[in-house]
């Protein structure tokens, strides 16, 4: 377990500033988000999050938190928005969470530090679900991949953070070749269309979709390998590196 | 002079978190940015910036800072990026700036507060230059509208913040009708083209530009008023409200 999930003191971290991570993965035709369920009475889900060391770049903190939570390095990551409402932190809930959890009995000063208002910097990540090994923090009962069409109840502004991450993902989707991180190395046009339909939450017409993708010039078609039934197999594509 | 430009203490503001504002205005065919020049030996320019009250939403803090600096209310404002490198704050420079400025002799605790590392949340604003009444802070010698093609030397990562603001502005330009905030109520196609050329820093061909704008469906053409020379005057346009 990483020290960053212990209670923290103001000497080590920047106070009142957090990083929240929306970790997107894709499987069975649906976009998912990796969420911890809190070890707390009731059904409370949250986002993988953490704090920023005094000597650490904010981007490095986000990368560290993601690595700790997924055991993956070299993750595709984008900072997308700051969540700064004064009332966004449910300080009473946090105090109760800390009070009821026997693993979280720290010094009074640390306790006070943790239950103040936090401004949070949102990052989204795109990962291959098959390569992720989710790591619980002290606060978590478990972590699960939840489909974005069927999200659980989240504490604080978790729902809003996921929604804004999805808007940012859509805005970046074509330009930044982000699909690269969500599909295997080669894929059919139909598989690519299913990914787009999940991200944008709308159907595309097959012919129009293929025209759009080819016009974007982001994929190349691979030669079919010769087999007896070759002309029945669909073409495979791969992304053209930027 | 607003209290927010006095030295500050940790009781009032969130520590180590700042807001930097890139205030864009347009005149004489060129985009400009409103910059304070520091009251300090040498030629040091910075961005209008400030801090966040403990009970204040971050967006409200950005609005307050902009109002204080421009005397304008109801400003078009977008949060666009967080600047979080650990080394971005030149703490030695800030200490010297405070030490040499007789208006800035505060308590030791306040001084220490001010010269720590800061993470900054970047906002850009779009304003009508003619309506702005720039307000200096205690730290400033003066404020000036500087053309983005001819920027002065800026302290810390000021240059990077302006460049990223411009990228964000370009990305939002068509969707968000941001030109609305930079031109008078009615304008000619030629005037609109000059604005686009300044924002995107490239020429557009007249016919292509007109086609693109009409295809975006963001402006409507006004009826020409009848005058003796009416057929010589160019058409006037105005933005269609979103």
Short mmCIF file of C-alpha atoms in Angstrom, two decimals:
data_model
loop_
_atom_site.label_atom_id
_atom_site.label_comp_id
_atom_site.label_asym_id
_atom_site.label_seq_id
_atom_site.Cartn_x
_atom_site.Cartn_y
_atom_site.Cartn_z
CA UNK A 1 0.00 0.00 0.00
CA UNK A 2 1.38 3.37 -0.95
CA UNK A 3 1.98 6.05 1.65
CA UNK A 4 -0.15 8.47 -0.35
CA UNK A 5 -3.29 6.79 0.93
CA UNK A 6 -2.38 7.20 4.54
CA UNK A 7 -3.54 10.31 6.26
CA UNK A 8 -1.37 13.17 5.29
CA UNK A 9 0.16 16.17 6.91
CA UNK A 10 0.64 19.60 5.54
CA UNK A 11 4.43 19.22 5.43
CA UNK A 12 4.27 16.68 2.64
CA UNK A 13 1.41 17.70 0.40
CA UNK A 14 -0.08 20.89 -0.94
CA UNK A 15 -3.10 21.55 1.28
CA UNK A 16 -6.64 21.73 -0.09
CA UNK A 17 -5.63 20.59 -3.57
CA UNK A 18 -6.45 17.12 -4.93
CA UNK A 19 -6.22 15.18 -8.18
CA UNK A 20 -9.23 13.11 -9.31
CA UNK A 21 -8.75 10.50 -12.03
CA UNK A 22 -11.38 9.24 -14.45
CA UNK A 23 -9.90 5.99 -15.77
CA UNK A 24 -11.66 4.92 -18.97
CA UNK A 25 -11.46 1.40 -20.38
CA UNK A 26 -13.39 -0.34 -23.14
CA UNK A 27 -14.73 -3.90 -23.22
CA UNK A 28 -17.65 -5.80 -24.70
CA UNK A 29 -18.70 -2.80 -26.75
CA UNK A 30 -19.03 -0.47 -23.75
CA UNK A 31 -16.97 2.27 -22.18
CA UNK A 32 -16.26 1.69 -18.47
CA UNK A 33 -14.81 3.72 -15.62
CA UNK A 34 -12.69 2.25 -12.81
CA UNK A 35 -14.25 3.22 -9.46
CA UNK A 36 -13.46 2.44 -5.82
CA UNK A 37 -16.33 1.62 -3.47
CA UNK A 38 -15.74 3.15 -0.06
CA UNK A 39 -15.31 0.96 2.98
CA UNK A 40 -18.22 2.64 4.72
CA UNK A 41 -21.81 1.90 5.60
CA UNK A 42 -24.02 2.26 2.55
CA UNK A 43 -23.26 2.13 -1.14
CA UNK A 44 -20.81 4.98 -1.76
CA UNK A 45 -18.54 5.08 -4.78
CA UNK A 46 -15.82 7.58 -5.52
CA UNK A 47 -13.00 8.34 -7.95
CA UNK A 48 -9.36 7.25 -7.61
CA UNK A 49 -7.72 10.37 -6.20
CA UNK A 50 -4.73 11.67 -4.31
CA UNK A 51 -2.62 14.68 -3.42
CA UNK A 52 0.40 16.56 -4.74
CA UNK A 53 3.79 16.46 -3.05
CA UNK A 54 5.40 19.82 -2.38
CA UNK A 55 8.23 19.12 -4.82
CA UNK A 56 6.15 17.32 -7.43
CA UNK A 57 4.73 18.56 -10.75
CA UNK A 58 0.93 18.23 -10.83
CA UNK A 59 1.14 16.06 -13.99
CA UNK A 60 3.63 13.79 -12.22
CA UNK A 61 1.26 13.47 -9.26
CA UNK A 62 -1.55 12.39 -11.59
CA UNK A 63 0.73 9.84 -13.22
CA UNK A 64 1.86 8.52 -9.82
CA UNK A 65 -1.72 8.14 -8.59
CA UNK A 66 -2.69 6.30 -11.77
CA UNK A 67 0.30 3.99 -11.56
CA UNK A 68 -0.47 3.20 -7.93
CA UNK A 69 -4.10 2.43 -8.74
CA UNK A 70 -3.59 0.43 -11.96
CA UNK A 71 0.00 -0.90 -11.74
CA UNK A 72 0.43 0.43 -15.29
CA UNK A 73 3.13 2.84 -16.42
CA UNK A 74 3.09 5.08 -19.47
CA UNK A 75 -0.63 5.79 -19.38
CA UNK A 76 -2.42 8.14 -21.78
CA UNK A 77 -3.49 11.01 -19.57
CA UNK A 78 -5.14 14.41 -20.10
CA UNK A 79 -5.84 17.15 -17.61
CA UNK A 80 -9.34 18.36 -18.46
CA UNK A 81 -10.95 20.60 -15.80
CA UNK A 82 -10.69 22.02 -12.30
CA UNK A 83 -13.57 21.41 -9.91
CA UNK A 84 -13.56 24.40 -7.61
CA UNK A 85 -16.96 24.93 -6.01
CA UNK A 86 -16.56 25.87 -2.37
CA UNK A 87 -19.39 23.52 -1.37
CA UNK A 88 -18.19 20.53 -3.41
CA UNK A 89 -16.38 18.87 -0.50
CA UNK A 90 -18.76 17.12 1.88
CA UNK A 91 -16.63 17.76 4.94
CA UNK A 92 -19.14 16.14 7.33
CA UNK A 93 -19.12 12.94 5.28
CA UNK A 94 -15.32 12.87 5.17
CA UNK A 95 -15.14 13.36 8.94
CA UNK A 96 -17.56 10.48 9.48
CA UNK A 97 -15.69 8.27 7.04
CA UNK A 98 -12.45 8.89 8.93
CA UNK A 99 -14.04 8.52 12.36
CA UNK A 100 -15.65 5.15 11.59
CA UNK A 101 -12.64 3.60 9.88
CA UNK A 102 -10.25 2.00 12.40
CA UNK A 103 -7.37 2.18 9.91
CA UNK A 104 -7.71 5.94 9.71
CA UNK A 105 -7.13 7.13 13.25
CA UNK A 106 -4.44 9.74 12.77
CA UNK A 107 -3.25 12.75 14.67
CA UNK A 108 -5.76 15.52 15.20
CA UNK A 109 -3.78 17.86 12.94
CA UNK A 110 -3.87 15.37 10.10
CA UNK A 111 -7.56 14.76 10.61
CA UNK A 112 -8.28 18.50 10.35
CA UNK A 113 -6.15 18.73 7.21
CA UNK A 114 -8.18 16.03 5.52
CA UNK A 115 -11.65 17.41 6.18
CA UNK A 116 -11.13 20.91 4.77
CA UNK A 117 -12.47 22.11 1.46
CA UNK A 118 -10.52 20.73 -1.53
CA UNK A 119 -10.14 22.05 -5.06
CA UNK A 120 -9.66 19.13 -7.42
CA UNK A 121 -7.83 18.91 -10.73
CA UNK A 122 -9.50 16.38 -13.05
CA UNK A 123 -7.49 14.07 -15.31
CA UNK A 124 -8.82 11.37 -17.57
CA UNK A 125 -6.85 8.28 -18.54
CA UNK A 126 -7.36 5.70 -21.27
CA UNK A 127 -6.22 2.17 -20.50
CA UNK A 128 -6.41 -1.38 -21.75
CA UNK A 129 -8.71 -3.03 -19.19
CA UNK A 130 -6.94 -6.36 -19.61
CA UNK A 131 -3.64 -4.91 -18.44
CA UNK A 132 -4.93 -3.16 -15.32
CA UNK A 133 -4.47 -4.59 -11.80
CA UNK A 134 -6.73 -2.37 -9.64
CA UNK A 135 -5.26 -1.49 -6.24
CA UNK A 136 -7.52 -0.54 -3.34
CA UNK A 137 -6.60 2.26 -0.95
CA UNK A 138 -7.14 2.20 2.84
CA UNK A 139 -10.49 3.85 2.21
CA UNK A 140 -11.80 1.27 -0.24
CA UNK A 141 -13.75 -1.94 0.10
CA UNK A 142 -13.17 -2.83 -3.57
CA UNK A 143 -12.64 -1.37 -7.03
CA UNK A 144 -14.72 -2.21 -10.08
CA UNK A 145 -15.11 -1.35 -13.76
CA UNK A 146 -18.53 0.28 -14.04
CA UNK A 147 -20.20 0.86 -17.43
CA UNK A 148 -20.77 4.57 -18.10
CA UNK A 149 -24.36 3.83 -19.06
CA UNK A 150 -25.01 2.33 -15.65
CA UNK A 151 -23.08 4.27 -13.05
CA UNK A 152 -23.47 3.81 -9.28
CA UNK A 153 -24.19 6.61 -6.81
CA UNK A 154 -21.06 8.65 -6.31
CA UNK A 155 -20.10 10.90 -3.41
CA UNK A 156 -19.61 14.64 -3.84
CA UNK A 157 -19.35 15.78 -7.47
CA UNK A 158 -18.07 12.44 -8.78
CA UNK A 159 -20.88 12.14 -11.30
CA UNK A 160 -20.18 15.62 -12.69
CA UNK A 161 -16.45 14.86 -12.94
CA UNK A 162 -17.13 11.71 -14.99
CA UNK A 163 -19.55 13.59 -17.26
CA UNK A 164 -17.09 16.38 -17.93
CA UNK A 165 -14.32 13.85 -18.58
CA UNK A 166 -16.51 12.21 -21.20
CA UNK A 167 -17.18 15.57 -22.88
CA UNK A 168 -13.43 16.26 -22.99
CA UNK A 169 -12.76 12.77 -24.34
CA UNK A 170 -15.28 13.33 -27.15
CA UNK A 171 -13.77 16.71 -28.01
CA UNK A 172 -10.30 15.15 -28.28
CA UNK A 173 -11.31 11.87 -29.83
CA UNK A 174 -10.42 12.36 -33.48
CA UNK A 175 -7.52 14.76 -33.11
CA UNK A 176 -5.63 12.91 -30.45
CA UNK A 177 -6.03 9.38 -31.75
CA UNK A 178 -7.19 8.37 -28.33
CA UNK A 179 -8.88 5.24 -29.66
CA UNK A 180 -5.34 3.91 -29.99
CA UNK A 181 -5.32 3.28 -26.25
CA UNK A 182 -8.64 1.46 -26.11
CA UNK A 183 -8.53 -1.09 -28.94
CA UNK A 184 -6.14 -3.94 -29.68
CA UNK A 185 -3.42 -3.25 -32.25
CA UNK A 186 -5.57 -4.40 -35.16
CA UNK A 187 -9.36 -4.19 -35.40
CA UNK A 188 -12.20 -4.28 -37.87
CA UNK A 189 -14.16 -1.23 -39.00
CA UNK A 190 -17.13 -2.69 -37.15
CA UNK A 191 -15.16 -2.84 -33.88
CA UNK A 192 -14.00 0.75 -34.33
CA UNK A 193 -17.58 1.84 -35.00
CA UNK A 194 -18.76 0.11 -31.79
CA UNK A 195 -16.11 2.06 -29.82
CA UNK A 196 -17.25 5.39 -31.33
CA UNK A 197 -20.89 4.52 -30.64
CA UNK A 198 -20.09 3.85 -26.99
CA UNK A 199 -18.03 7.03 -26.54
CA UNK A 200 -20.48 9.31 -28.32
CA UNK A 201 -23.56 7.45 -27.10
CA UNK A 202 -25.23 7.47 -30.51
CA UNK A 203 -25.46 5.16 -33.52
CA UNK A 204 -23.48 5.83 -36.71
CA UNK A 205 -24.57 4.61 -40.16
CA UNK A 206 -22.09 2.06 -41.42
CA UNK A 207 -21.26 3.72 -44.74
CA UNK A 208 -21.05 7.21 -43.27
CA UNK A 209 -18.89 5.99 -40.42
CA UNK A 210 -16.39 4.34 -42.75
CA UNK A 211 -16.22 7.47 -44.93
CA UNK A 212 -15.66 9.69 -41.90
CA UNK A 213 -12.89 7.51 -40.51
CA UNK A 214 -11.11 7.23 -43.85
CA UNK A 215 -11.43 11.00 -44.34
CA UNK A 216 -9.83 11.58 -40.95
CA UNK A 217 -6.82 9.62 -42.22
CA UNK A 218 -6.22 8.06 -38.80
CA UNK A 219 -6.25 4.35 -39.75
CA UNK A 220 -4.60 2.25 -42.44
CA UNK A 221 -6.05 -0.92 -43.93
CA UNK A 222 -3.87 -4.02 -43.65
CA UNK A 223 -3.43 -6.53 -46.48
CA UNK A 224 -5.61 -9.60 -46.08
CA UNK A 225 -3.62 -12.73 -45.41
CA UNK A 226 -4.36 -15.47 -47.91
CA UNK A 227 -6.48 -18.28 -46.53
CA UNK A 228 -9.07 -20.46 -48.17
CA UNK A 229 -11.86 -18.30 -46.74
CA UNK A 230 -10.01 -14.99 -47.01
CA UNK A 231 -12.64 -13.12 -48.93
CA UNK A 232 -15.17 -13.71 -46.20
CA UNK A 233 -13.05 -12.20 -43.42
CA UNK A 234 -13.41 -8.45 -42.85
CA UNK A 235 -10.45 -6.16 -43.45
CA UNK A 236 -8.32 -5.34 -40.45
CA UNK A 237 -7.12 -1.81 -39.72
CA UNK A 238 -4.56 -0.24 -37.44
CA UNK A 239 -4.04 3.34 -36.29
CA UNK A 240 -1.50 5.47 -38.14
CA UNK A 241 0.98 6.80 -35.55
CA UNK A 242 0.71 10.59 -35.19
CA UNK B 1 -7.55 49.28 -4.29
CA UNK B 2 -8.89 45.87 -3.44
CA UNK B 3 -7.72 43.99 -0.38
CA UNK B 4 -6.88 40.99 -2.55
CA UNK B 5 -3.72 42.69 -3.71
CA UNK B 6 -2.44 43.25 -0.21
CA UNK B 7 -0.30 40.58 1.33
CA UNK B 8 -2.43 37.72 2.37
CA UNK B 9 -2.59 35.29 5.20
CA UNK B 10 -3.50 31.68 5.20
CA UNK B 11 -6.72 32.33 7.12
CA UNK B 12 -8.32 34.11 4.19
CA UNK B 13 -7.12 32.36 1.07
CA UNK B 14 -6.39 28.83 -0.06
CA UNK B 15 -2.62 28.52 0.20
CA UNK B 16 -0.42 27.75 -2.81
CA UNK B 17 -3.26 28.10 -5.31
CA UNK B 18 -3.59 31.08 -7.68
CA UNK B 19 -5.71 32.20 -10.60
CA UNK B 20 -3.99 33.71 -13.67
CA UNK B 21 -6.08 35.63 -16.19
CA UNK B 22 -5.31 36.09 -19.86
CA UNK B 23 -7.51 39.04 -20.89
CA UNK B 24 -7.89 39.18 -24.67
CA UNK B 25 -9.09 42.26 -26.52
CA UNK B 26 -9.12 43.18 -30.20
CA UNK B 27 -8.32 46.50 -31.83
CA UNK B 28 -6.85 47.81 -35.08
CA UNK B 29 -6.88 44.32 -36.59
CA UNK B 30 -4.78 42.76 -33.84
CA UNK B 31 -5.45 40.62 -30.78
CA UNK B 32 -4.03 42.11 -27.58
CA UNK B 33 -3.53 40.91 -24.00
CA UNK B 34 -3.85 43.16 -20.94
CA UNK B 35 -0.64 42.90 -18.90
CA UNK B 36 0.65 44.59 -15.73
CA UNK B 37 4.28 45.73 -15.66
CA UNK B 38 5.78 45.09 -12.25
CA UNK B 39 6.94 47.98 -10.08
CA UNK B 40 10.45 46.54 -9.93
CA UNK B 41 13.89 47.23 -11.36
CA UNK B 42 14.06 45.99 -14.94
CA UNK B 43 11.38 45.29 -17.50
CA UNK B 44 9.20 42.56 -15.96
CA UNK B 45 5.65 41.90 -17.09
CA UNK B 46 3.17 39.49 -15.58
CA UNK B 47 -0.48 38.40 -15.80
CA UNK B 48 -3.38 39.78 -13.76
CA UNK B 49 -3.72 37.22 -10.99
CA UNK B 50 -5.07 36.61 -7.52
CA UNK B 51 -6.11 34.08 -4.92
CA UNK B 52 -9.21 32.16 -3.86
CA UNK B 53 -11.11 32.92 -0.66
CA UNK B 54 -11.83 29.94 1.56
CA UNK B 55 -15.57 30.23 1.00
CA UNK B 56 -15.41 31.21 -2.67
CA UNK B 57 -15.96 29.11 -5.80
CA UNK B 58 -12.89 29.13 -8.04
CA UNK B 59 -14.95 30.49 -10.97
CA UNK B 60 -16.22 33.30 -8.73
CA UNK B 61 -12.65 34.13 -7.74
CA UNK B 62 -11.68 34.41 -11.41
CA UNK B 63 -14.67 36.68 -12.05
CA UNK B 64 -13.83 38.83 -9.04
CA UNK B 65 -10.20 39.24 -10.12
CA UNK B 66 -11.27 40.19 -13.63
CA UNK B 67 -13.82 42.70 -12.36
CA UNK B 68 -11.23 44.27 -10.07
CA UNK B 69 -8.73 44.57 -12.91
CA UNK B 70 -11.07 45.79 -15.67
CA UNK B 71 -14.05 47.38 -13.83
CA UNK B 72 -16.24 45.26 -16.13
CA UNK B 73 -18.93 42.85 -14.98
CA UNK B 74 -20.42 39.95 -16.90
CA UNK B 75 -17.22 39.02 -18.72
CA UNK B 76 -16.90 36.04 -21.06
CA UNK B 77 -14.57 33.71 -19.18
CA UNK B 78 -13.24 30.18 -19.73
CA UNK B 79 -11.07 28.07 -17.45
CA UNK B 80 -8.55 26.44 -19.80
CA UNK B 81 -5.58 24.80 -18.02
CA UNK B 82 -3.77 24.28 -14.71
CA UNK B 83 -0.11 25.23 -14.56
CA UNK B 84 1.39 22.88 -12.00
CA UNK B 85 5.13 22.48 -12.47
CA UNK B 86 6.86 22.48 -9.10
CA UNK B 87 9.60 24.77 -10.44
CA UNK B 88 7.26 27.28 -12.13
CA UNK B 89 7.24 29.72 -9.19
CA UNK B 90 10.40 31.80 -9.02
CA UNK B 91 10.38 32.06 -5.24
CA UNK B 92 13.66 34.02 -5.12
CA UNK B 93 12.27 36.64 -7.51
CA UNK B 94 9.06 36.94 -5.52
CA UNK B 95 11.02 37.37 -2.29
CA UNK B 96 13.12 40.13 -3.87
CA UNK B 97 10.03 41.83 -5.30
CA UNK B 98 8.45 41.89 -1.85
CA UNK B 99 11.64 42.94 -0.09
CA UNK B 100 12.27 45.93 -2.38
CA UNK B 101 8.73 47.23 -2.44
CA UNK B 102 7.99 49.53 0.51
CA UNK B 103 4.23 48.95 0.15
CA UNK B 104 4.71 45.24 0.71
CA UNK B 105 6.28 45.01 4.15
CA UNK B 106 3.98 42.56 5.87
CA UNK B 107 4.24 40.18 8.74
CA UNK B 108 6.84 37.42 8.44
CA UNK B 109 4.10 34.77 8.28
CA UNK B 110 2.43 36.50 5.37
CA UNK B 111 5.72 36.94 3.58
CA UNK B 112 6.46 33.21 3.85
CA UNK B 113 2.98 32.41 2.60
CA UNK B 114 3.54 34.48 -0.53
CA UNK B 115 6.89 33.05 -1.58
CA UNK B 116 5.94 29.36 -1.60
CA UNK B 117 5.30 27.31 -4.69
CA UNK B 118 1.94 28.09 -6.34
CA UNK B 119 -0.22 26.00 -8.64
CA UNK B 120 -2.14 28.30 -10.95
CA UNK B 121 -5.51 27.87 -12.64
CA UNK B 122 -5.58 29.64 -16.02
CA UNK B 123 -8.66 31.49 -17.26
CA UNK B 124 -9.01 33.48 -20.44
CA UNK B 125 -11.42 36.38 -20.86
CA UNK B 126 -12.68 38.19 -23.95
CA UNK B 127 -13.48 41.87 -23.54
CA UNK B 128 -14.25 45.00 -25.50
CA UNK B 129 -11.06 47.05 -25.10
CA UNK B 130 -13.01 50.30 -25.26
CA UNK B 131 -15.00 49.41 -22.15
CA UNK B 132 -12.07 48.37 -19.95
CA UNK B 133 -10.62 50.62 -17.24
CA UNK B 134 -7.40 48.81 -16.23
CA UNK B 135 -6.68 48.86 -12.48
CA UNK B 136 -3.13 48.46 -11.19
CA UNK B 137 -2.37 46.38 -8.11
CA UNK B 138 0.16 47.32 -5.40
CA UNK B 139 2.74 45.35 -7.34
CA UNK B 140 2.29 47.16 -10.65
CA UNK B 141 3.87 50.20 -12.23
CA UNK B 142 1.28 50.22 -15.04
CA UNK B 143 -0.99 48.03 -17.18
CA UNK B 144 -0.96 47.97 -20.97
CA UNK B 145 -2.63 46.23 -23.89
CA UNK B 146 0.19 44.35 -25.62
CA UNK B 147 -0.26 42.86 -29.13
CA UNK B 148 0.13 39.08 -29.07
CA UNK B 149 2.53 39.31 -32.02
CA UNK B 150 4.85 41.53 -30.01
CA UNK B 151 4.80 40.39 -26.39
CA UNK B 152 7.17 41.71 -23.70
CA UNK B 153 9.33 39.53 -21.46
CA UNK B 154 7.15 37.89 -18.84
CA UNK B 155 8.14 36.47 -15.46
CA UNK B 156 7.79 32.76 -14.67
CA UNK B 157 5.64 30.82 -17.16
CA UNK B 158 3.60 33.85 -18.27
CA UNK B 159 4.54 33.34 -21.91
CA UNK B 160 3.43 29.69 -21.81
CA UNK B 161 0.14 30.63 -20.13
CA UNK B 162 -0.66 33.16 -22.88
CA UNK B 163 0.25 30.64 -25.60
CA UNK B 164 -1.97 27.94 -24.11
CA UNK B 165 -4.81 30.44 -23.70
CA UNK B 166 -4.55 31.25 -27.40
CA UNK B 167 -4.68 27.54 -28.32
CA UNK B 168 -7.79 27.12 -26.17
CA UNK B 169 -9.36 30.22 -27.70
CA UNK B 170 -8.76 28.84 -31.21
CA UNK B 171 -10.25 25.47 -30.26
CA UNK B 172 -13.40 27.18 -28.94
CA UNK B 173 -13.65 29.91 -31.51
CA UNK B 174 -16.37 28.65 -33.84
CA UNK B 175 -18.39 26.62 -31.37
CA UNK B 176 -18.63 29.17 -28.64
CA UNK B 177 -19.26 32.26 -30.73
CA UNK B 178 -16.48 33.97 -28.87
CA UNK B 179 -16.04 36.56 -31.61
CA UNK B 180 -19.25 38.04 -30.25
CA UNK B 181 -17.28 39.51 -27.38
CA UNK B 182 -14.56 41.07 -29.50
CA UNK B 183 -16.40 42.91 -32.31
CA UNK B 184 -18.99 45.69 -32.27
CA UNK B 185 -22.61 44.63 -32.68
CA UNK B 186 -22.49 44.91 -36.47
CA UNK B 187 -19.47 44.39 -38.68
CA UNK B 188 -18.47 43.72 -42.26
CA UNK B 189 -17.26 40.34 -43.53
CA UNK B 190 -13.85 41.96 -44.02
CA UNK B 191 -13.72 43.00 -40.36
CA UNK B 192 -14.68 39.49 -39.24
CA UNK B 193 -11.99 38.03 -41.48
CA UNK B 194 -9.37 40.36 -39.95
CA UNK B 195 -10.34 39.10 -36.47
CA UNK B 196 -9.99 35.44 -37.53
CA UNK B 197 -6.65 36.18 -39.18
CA UNK B 198 -5.36 37.74 -35.99
CA UNK B 199 -6.60 34.92 -33.72
CA UNK B 200 -5.38 32.10 -35.98
CA UNK B 201 -2.29 33.99 -37.14
CA UNK B 202 -2.78 33.06 -40.77
CA UNK B 203 -4.40 34.58 -43.86
CA UNK B 204 -7.76 33.34 -45.16
CA UNK B 205 -8.84 33.65 -48.81
CA UNK B 206 -11.76 36.03 -49.07
CA UNK B 207 -14.17 33.71 -50.88
CA UNK B 208 -13.29 30.67 -48.78
CA UNK B 209 -13.60 32.66 -45.58
CA UNK B 210 -17.08 33.93 -46.47
CA UNK B 211 -18.19 30.38 -47.39
CA UNK B 212 -16.83 28.96 -44.13
CA UNK B 213 -18.54 31.61 -41.99
CA UNK B 214 -21.87 31.21 -43.76
CA UNK B 215 -21.62 27.42 -43.43
CA UNK B 216 -21.03 27.76 -39.69
CA UNK B 217 -24.34 29.60 -39.51
CA UNK B 218 -23.10 31.96 -36.81
CA UNK B 219 -23.86 35.32 -38.47
CA UNK B 220 -26.83 36.86 -40.20
CA UNK B 221 -26.67 39.47 -42.94
CA UNK B 222 -28.56 42.70 -42.26
CA UNK B 223 -30.64 44.53 -44.83
CA UNK B 224 -28.85 47.44 -46.44
CA UNK B 225 -30.35 50.76 -45.54
CA UNK B 226 -31.31 52.79 -48.59
CA UNK B 227 -28.94 55.66 -49.30
CA UNK B 228 -27.87 57.26 -52.54
CA UNK B 229 -24.63 55.24 -52.51
CA UNK B 230 -26.07 52.08 -50.95
CA UNK B 231 -24.76 49.65 -53.50
CA UNK B 232 -21.20 50.69 -52.81
CA UNK B 233 -21.37 50.02 -49.05
CA UNK B 234 -20.48 46.49 -47.88
CA UNK B 235 -23.09 44.35 -46.20
CA UNK B 236 -23.18 44.41 -42.43
CA UNK B 237 -23.53 41.24 -40.35
CA UNK B 238 -24.30 40.43 -36.77
CA UNK B 239 -23.86 37.26 -34.70
CA UNK B 240 -26.83 34.95 -34.29
CA UNK B 241 -27.39 34.44 -30.54
CA UNK B 242 -26.68 30.83 -29.50
#
